[in-house]
Amino acid sequence: MKVIDHINQAKDTLISFEVLPPLKGRGIEALYNHLDPLMEFKPAFINVTYHRSEHVFKKNADGSFQKVVVRKRPGTESICAAIMNKYNVDTVPHLICGGFSINETEDALINLHYLGIDNVLVLRGDAAKNETSFEPEPGGHKYACDLLKQVVNLNSGVYLEDELKNTHKTKFCIGVAGYPEKHFEAPNMAADLQYLKSKVECGADYIITQMFFDNAKYYAFVKACREVGITVPIIPGLKPVYNRKQLNVLPKTFHIDLPPELSVEMEKCKTDAEVERVGSEWLLYQSKDLKQNGVPVLHYYTLGRPHVVANVVKEIV
Ligand code: FAD
C-alpha cells in the first residue's frame, strides 16, 4: 500500500521507522533483531536507506596504495522485499541520484516494481567521500527533482526507450526530503522552499523532514511551506540522541542545531546511560507535542538504537 494512502486513511498519527541495511559481512538477522522489538507498534511503513559505493585506498604489501571501490551497506531493494515478506509491512526504499546513470535508475525502479514495492523516497544523495561537492554520475541526475521526473514518467508508462509500445505503468508513491533548518547548500530558506515546491509540483506525494530537535523549527517550516503553496503532508523525522559525541557530530553532519536546553542537560551527564535517558526524555517530549499537534506520522530514524525508540513509542501509542 502507498504511504499516501496510509496517511489519507489514518484516524490518528501513524508510526514509521527508518533502518540502514546491515554492514556487508553481517547477515540479515542483524536487521531482524533490530526490527523485532519495533514491530509491536505496527508501523505503517519502514524506510530503508541507500548507501552508495565509496573509493578507499588499500595499502599493498610493497607499500604502494591501490584505489578500490567498496560498498559497505548493499542491498536496499532486496532488504525492502525481505522486510515486507517477513513482517507484512510496507517498505520505502531510498533511491538516490548519486552513482546511478538514468538507465541504472530505470532498471532499479523496474526491479522494485517487480518486487511489489509501491513506494520510493527520492533523493539526490550527498557528495561521495572523495568529492568536495555532489557530482552526478555521467548520464545521471543532478537534482532529486530530475530523478523524481523519471519515476513520474515510469508511472505514466514512459520508459527511456521510446520505441517501447503499450508499456506497463508503475505506481510508485513518491516521497521527497525537506529541511526545517534549510539544506546546507541552499543560499537561503526561500530558495530551498522553491526547490521543494518544484519537487511537489513535479509529483511528490509527501515530504519527510531532516531530523530536528526543536519542534518550533518544524512548525515554522510547515507554516512556510503552506505559505508558498506546498500542500502535501509533511512528516517529521525524529532521532534519539544517546551519546555526548552527537553534540558535535549531529550539527556537523546534518547541519542542524541542538537546542540549548538539550545540550546543557547532556553536558551535565556523567555516563552514556544518563545521556541516553536525557535523549529518550527529549524524544518523548518531542513526540508527544507533535502528536498533540496532529502530525500525520512520527517517523523515527532508529539507527542502531531500536530499544530507545521502542521505549518512547510505547508511551505514545
Ligand atoms: P535536492 O532536492 O536535489 O536538493 C539539493 C540541494 O540543491 C538543495 O540545496 C536544494 O535547495 C538545491 N536544489 C534543488 N533543486 C535545484 C535546482 N533545480 N537548481 C539549483 N539548486 C537546486 N542520502 C543518502 O545518500 N541515502 C539515503 O538513504 C538518504 N536518506 C535521507 C532521508 C531523509 C529523510 C533526508 C532528509 C535525507 C536523506 N539523505 C540520504 C541525505 C540527502 O541525500 C542529502 O541531504 C542531499 O544533500 C540532498 O538531497 P535532496 O534529495 O534533498 O536534494
PDB file of N, CA and C in Angstrom, residues 140-196:
ATOM      1  N   GLY A 140      23.740  10.750 -15.385  1.00  0.00           N
ATOM      2  CA  GLY A 140      22.852  10.598 -14.214  1.00  0.00           C
ATOM      3  C   GLY A 140      22.157  11.900 -13.870  1.00  0.00           C
ATOM      4  N   HIS A 141      21.374  11.889 -12.817  1.00  0.00           N
ATOM      5  CA  HIS A 141      20.602  13.073 -12.433  1.00  0.00           C
ATOM      6  C   HIS A 141      21.386  13.966 -11.475  1.00  0.00           C
ATOM      7  N   LYS A 142      21.145  15.276 -11.618  1.00  0.00           N
ATOM      8  CA  LYS A 142      21.859  16.249 -10.781  1.00  0.00           C
ATOM      9  C   LYS A 142      21.078  16.587  -9.510  1.00  0.00           C
ATOM     10  N   TYR A 143      19.767  16.645  -9.641  1.00  0.00           N
ATOM     11  CA  TYR A 143      18.908  17.004  -8.501  1.00  0.00           C
ATOM     12  C   TYR A 143      17.819  15.948  -8.307  1.00  0.00           C
ATOM     13  N   ALA A 144      17.333  15.876  -7.066  1.00  0.00           N
ATOM     14  CA  ALA A 144      16.252  14.924  -6.765  1.00  0.00           C
ATOM     15  C   ALA A 144      15.069  15.130  -7.713  1.00  0.00           C
ATOM     16  N   CYS A 145      14.804  16.386  -8.061  1.00  0.00           N
ATOM     17  CA  CYS A 145      13.671  16.704  -8.933  1.00  0.00           C
ATOM     18  C   CYS A 145      13.777  15.980 -10.279  1.00  0.00           C
ATOM     19  N   ASP A 146      15.003  15.862 -10.803  1.00  0.00           N
ATOM     20  CA  ASP A 146      15.191  15.194 -12.099  1.00  0.00           C
ATOM     21  C   ASP A 146      14.908  13.685 -11.974  1.00  0.00           C
ATOM     22  N   LEU A 147      15.360  13.114 -10.860  1.00  0.00           N
ATOM     23  CA  LEU A 147      15.095  11.699 -10.604  1.00  0.00           C
ATOM     24  C   LEU A 147      13.592  11.469 -10.434  1.00  0.00           C
ATOM     25  N   LEU A 148      12.979  12.392  -9.725  1.00  0.00           N
ATOM     26  CA  LEU A 148      11.535  12.308  -9.495  1.00  0.00           C
ATOM     27  C   LEU A 148      10.771  12.284 -10.822  1.00  0.00           C
ATOM     28  N   LYS A 149      11.217  13.135 -11.765  1.00  0.00           N
ATOM     29  CA  LYS A 149      10.528  13.176 -13.073  1.00  0.00           C
ATOM     30  C   LYS A 149      10.634  11.819 -13.769  1.00  0.00           C
ATOM     31  N   GLN A 150      11.772  11.128 -13.573  1.00  0.00           N
ATOM     32  CA  GLN A 150      11.919   9.805 -14.205  1.00  0.00           C
ATOM     33  C   GLN A 150      10.920   8.819 -13.589  1.00  0.00           C
ATOM     34  N   VAL A 151      10.725   8.901 -12.266  1.00  0.00           N
ATOM     35  CA  VAL A 151       9.758   7.996 -11.617  1.00  0.00           C
ATOM     36  C   VAL A 151       8.339   8.322 -12.107  1.00  0.00           C
ATOM     37  N   VAL A 152       8.042   9.617 -12.200  1.00  0.00           N
ATOM     38  CA  VAL A 152       6.710  10.032 -12.666  1.00  0.00           C
ATOM     39  C   VAL A 152       6.493   9.530 -14.103  1.00  0.00           C
ATOM     40  N   ASN A 153       7.515   9.626 -14.938  1.00  0.00           N
ATOM     41  CA  ASN A 153       7.403   9.132 -16.314  1.00  0.00           C
ATOM     42  C   ASN A 153       7.078   7.644 -16.332  1.00  0.00           C
ATOM     43  N   LEU A 154       7.797   6.885 -15.497  1.00  0.00           N
ATOM     44  CA  LEU A 154       7.553   5.440 -15.464  1.00  0.00           C
ATOM     45  C   LEU A 154       6.125   5.141 -14.985  1.00  0.00           C
ATOM     46  N   ASN A 155       5.650   5.971 -14.051  1.00  0.00           N
ATOM     47  CA  ASN A 155       4.255   5.815 -13.591  1.00  0.00           C
ATOM     48  C   ASN A 155       3.262   6.086 -14.725  1.00  0.00           C
ATOM     49  N   SER A 156       3.716   6.814 -15.752  1.00  0.00           N
ATOM     50  CA  SER A 156       2.845   7.056 -16.918  1.00  0.00           C
ATOM     51  C   SER A 156       3.177   6.094 -18.054  1.00  0.00           C
ATOM     52  N   GLY A 157       4.049   5.131 -17.794  1.00  0.00           N
ATOM     53  CA  GLY A 157       4.410   4.157 -18.837  1.00  0.00           C
ATOM     54  C   GLY A 157       5.458   4.678 -19.805  1.00  0.00           C
ATOM     55  N   VAL A 158       6.134   5.790 -19.439  1.00  0.00           N
ATOM     56  CA  VAL A 158       7.159   6.343 -20.338  1.00  0.00           C
ATOM     57  C   VAL A 158       8.537   5.823 -19.899  1.00  0.00           C
ATOM     58  N   TYR A 159       9.101   4.928 -20.708  1.00  0.00           N
ATOM     59  CA  TYR A 159      10.413   4.354 -20.425  1.00  0.00           C
ATOM     60  C   TYR A 159      11.466   5.106 -21.236  1.00  0.00           C
ATOM     61  N   LEU A 160      12.737   4.815 -20.956  1.00  0.00           N
ATOM     62  CA  LEU A 160      13.801   5.539 -21.668  1.00  0.00           C
ATOM     63  C   LEU A 160      13.840   5.155 -23.148  1.00  0.00           C
ATOM     64  N   GLU A 161      13.511   3.911 -23.438  1.00  0.00           N
ATOM     65  CA  GLU A 161      13.477   3.507 -24.862  1.00  0.00           C
ATOM     66  C   GLU A 161      12.118   3.874 -25.416  1.00  0.00           C
ATOM     67  N   ASP A 162      12.076   4.961 -26.200  1.00  0.00           N
ATOM     68  CA  ASP A 162      10.758   5.454 -26.589  1.00  0.00           C
ATOM     69  C   ASP A 162      10.081   4.619 -27.665  1.00  0.00           C
ATOM     70  N   GLU A 163      10.827   3.603 -28.201  1.00  0.00           N
ATOM     71  CA  GLU A 163      10.158   2.738 -29.179  1.00  0.00           C
ATOM     72  C   GLU A 163       9.284   1.678 -28.498  1.00  0.00           C
ATOM     73  N   LEU A 164       9.405   1.548 -27.148  1.00  0.00           N
ATOM     74  CA  LEU A 164       8.555   0.570 -26.451  1.00  0.00           C
ATOM     75  C   LEU A 164       7.101   1.025 -26.531  1.00  0.00           C
ATOM     76  N   LYS A 165       6.225   0.108 -26.902  1.00  0.00           N
ATOM     77  CA  LYS A 165       4.800   0.450 -27.074  1.00  0.00           C
ATOM     78  C   LYS A 165       3.955  -0.304 -26.045  1.00  0.00           C
ATOM     79  N   ASN A 166       2.776   0.203 -25.743  1.00  0.00           N
ATOM     80  CA  ASN A 166       1.830  -0.426 -24.798  1.00  0.00           C
ATOM     81  C   ASN A 166       2.522  -0.835 -23.499  1.00  0.00           C
ATOM     82  N   THR A 167       3.270   0.074 -22.939  1.00  0.00           N
ATOM     83  CA  THR A 167       4.099  -0.251 -21.772  1.00  0.00           C
ATOM     84  C   THR A 167       3.262  -0.313 -20.497  1.00  0.00           C
ATOM     85  N   HIS A 168       3.807  -1.064 -19.555  1.00  0.00           N
ATOM     86  CA  HIS A 168       3.182  -1.184 -18.232  1.00  0.00           C
ATOM     87  C   HIS A 168       3.489   0.079 -17.417  1.00  0.00           C
ATOM     88  N   LYS A 169       2.490   0.557 -16.679  1.00  0.00           N
ATOM     89  CA  LYS A 169       2.712   1.743 -15.834  1.00  0.00           C
ATOM     90  C   LYS A 169       3.033   1.294 -14.412  1.00  0.00           C
ATOM     91  N   THR A 170       4.132   1.805 -13.874  1.00  0.00           N
ATOM     92  CA  THR A 170       4.412   1.540 -12.458  1.00  0.00           C
ATOM     93  C   THR A 170       3.476   2.429 -11.631  1.00  0.00           C
ATOM     94  N   LYS A 171       3.465   2.226 -10.309  1.00  0.00           N
ATOM     95  CA  LYS A 171       2.519   3.008  -9.500  1.00  0.00           C
ATOM     96  C   LYS A 171       3.184   3.476  -8.204  1.00  0.00           C
ATOM     97  N   PHE A 172       4.372   4.047  -8.366  1.00  0.00           N
ATOM     98  CA  PHE A 172       5.112   4.453  -7.175  1.00  0.00           C
ATOM     99  C   PHE A 172       4.505   5.685  -6.515  1.00  0.00           C
ATOM    100  N   CYS A 173       4.364   5.597  -5.203  1.00  0.00           N
ATOM    101  CA  CYS A 173       4.072   6.783  -4.390  1.00  0.00           C
ATOM    102  C   CYS A 173       5.443   7.390  -4.053  1.00  0.00           C
ATOM    103  N   ILE A 174       5.571   8.705  -4.232  1.00  0.00           N
ATOM    104  CA  ILE A 174       6.910   9.315  -4.166  1.00  0.00           C
ATOM    105  C   ILE A 174       7.027  10.287  -2.987  1.00  0.00           C
ATOM    106  N   GLY A 175       7.999  10.020  -2.132  1.00  0.00           N
ATOM    107  CA  GLY A 175       8.330  10.957  -1.054  1.00  0.00           C
ATOM    108  C   GLY A 175       9.605  11.713  -1.403  1.00  0.00           C
ATOM    109  N   VAL A 176       9.748  12.898  -0.833  1.00  0.00           N
ATOM    110  CA  VAL A 176      10.988  13.674  -1.012  1.00  0.00           C
ATOM    111  C   VAL A 176      11.429  14.232   0.347  1.00  0.00           C
ATOM    112  N   ALA A 177      12.665  14.718   0.392  1.00  0.00           N
ATOM    113  CA  ALA A 177      13.219  15.249   1.653  1.00  0.00           C
ATOM    114  C   ALA A 177      12.968  16.755   1.760  1.00  0.00           C
ATOM    115  N   GLY A 178      12.731  17.214   2.997  1.00  0.00           N
ATOM    116  CA  GLY A 178      12.617  18.652   3.290  1.00  0.00           C
ATOM    117  C   GLY A 178      13.462  18.984   4.513  1.00  0.00           C
ATOM    118  N   TYR A 179      13.841  20.231   4.635  1.00  0.00           N
ATOM    119  CA  TYR A 179      14.833  20.623   5.650  1.00  0.00           C
ATOM    120  C   TYR A 179      14.324  21.795   6.491  1.00  0.00           C
ATOM    121  N   PRO A 180      13.786  21.507   7.687  1.00  0.00           N
ATOM    122  CA  PRO A 180      13.285  22.599   8.538  1.00  0.00           C
ATOM    123  C   PRO A 180      14.365  23.635   8.861  1.00  0.00           C
ATOM    124  N   GLU A 181      15.629  23.229   8.841  1.00  0.00           N
ATOM    125  CA  GLU A 181      16.702  24.192   9.125  1.00  0.00           C
ATOM    126  C   GLU A 181      17.482  24.527   7.864  1.00  0.00           C
ATOM    127  N   LYS A 182      16.872  24.318   6.693  1.00  0.00           N
ATOM    128  CA  LYS A 182      17.447  24.631   5.380  1.00  0.00           C
ATOM    129  C   LYS A 182      18.485  23.577   4.969  1.00  0.00           C
ATOM    130  N   HIS A 183      18.473  23.210   3.701  1.00  0.00           N
ATOM    131  CA  HIS A 183      19.545  22.352   3.193  1.00  0.00           C
ATOM    132  C   HIS A 183      20.819  23.177   3.155  1.00  0.00           C
ATOM    133  N   PHE A 184      21.924  22.573   3.556  1.00  0.00           N
ATOM    134  CA  PHE A 184      23.148  23.365   3.783  1.00  0.00           C
ATOM    135  C   PHE A 184      23.677  24.028   2.528  1.00  0.00           C
ATOM    136  N   GLU A 185      23.326  23.524   1.348  1.00  0.00           N
ATOM    137  CA  GLU A 185      23.850  24.152   0.121  1.00  0.00           C
ATOM    138  C   GLU A 185      22.951  25.277  -0.384  1.00  0.00           C
ATOM    139  N   ALA A 186      21.732  25.340   0.085  1.00  0.00           N
ATOM    140  CA  ALA A 186      20.802  26.353  -0.444  1.00  0.00           C
ATOM    141  C   ALA A 186      21.228  27.739   0.038  1.00  0.00           C
ATOM    142  N   PRO A 187      21.150  28.746  -0.833  1.00  0.00           N
ATOM    143  CA  PRO A 187      21.601  30.084  -0.423  1.00  0.00           C
ATOM    144  C   PRO A 187      20.749  30.670   0.700  1.00  0.00           C
ATOM    145  N   ASN A 188      19.477  30.318   0.736  1.00  0.00           N
ATOM    146  CA  ASN A 188      18.586  30.808   1.802  1.00  0.00           C
ATOM    147  C   ASN A 188      17.339  29.928   1.838  1.00  0.00           C
ATOM    148  N   MET A 189      16.540  30.117   2.898  1.00  0.00           N
ATOM    149  CA  MET A 189      15.357  29.271   3.082  1.00  0.00           C
ATOM    150  C   MET A 189      14.354  29.475   1.952  1.00  0.00           C
ATOM    151  N   ALA A 190      14.223  30.707   1.476  1.00  0.00           N
ATOM    152  CA  ALA A 190      13.232  30.975   0.419  1.00  0.00           C
ATOM    153  C   ALA A 190      13.569  30.164  -0.837  1.00  0.00           C
ATOM    154  N   ALA A 191      14.855  30.126  -1.203  1.00  0.00           N
ATOM    155  CA  ALA A 191      15.259  29.364  -2.396  1.00  0.00           C
ATOM    156  C   ALA A 191      15.033  27.872  -2.167  1.00  0.00           C
ATOM    157  N   ASP A 192      15.401  27.389  -0.973  1.00  0.00           N
ATOM    158  CA  ASP A 192      15.229  25.968  -0.660  1.00  0.00           C
ATOM    159  C   ASP A 192      13.750  25.579  -0.765  1.00  0.00           C
ATOM    160  N   LEU A 193      12.878  26.459  -0.270  1.00  0.00           N
ATOM    161  CA  LEU A 193      11.434  26.165  -0.314  1.00  0.00           C
ATOM    162  C   LEU A 193      10.918  26.140  -1.751  1.00  0.00           C
ATOM    163  N   GLN A 194      11.453  27.007  -2.598  1.00  0.00           N
ATOM    164  CA  GLN A 194      11.018  26.997  -4.004  1.00  0.00           C
ATOM    165  C   GLN A 194      11.426  25.685  -4.677  1.00  0.00           C
ATOM    166  N   TYR A 195      12.646  25.198  -4.377  1.00  0.00           N
ATOM    167  CA  TYR A 195      13.070  23.922  -4.963  1.00  0.00           C
ATOM    168  C   TYR A 195      12.220  22.772  -4.407  1.00  0.00           C
ATOM    169  N   LEU A 196      11.870  22.878  -3.134  1.00  0.00           N
ATOM    170  CA  LEU A 196      10.994  21.854  -2.549  1.00  0.00           C
ATOM    171  C   LEU A 196       9.624  21.894  -3.230  1.00  0.00           C
TER     172      LEU A 196
END
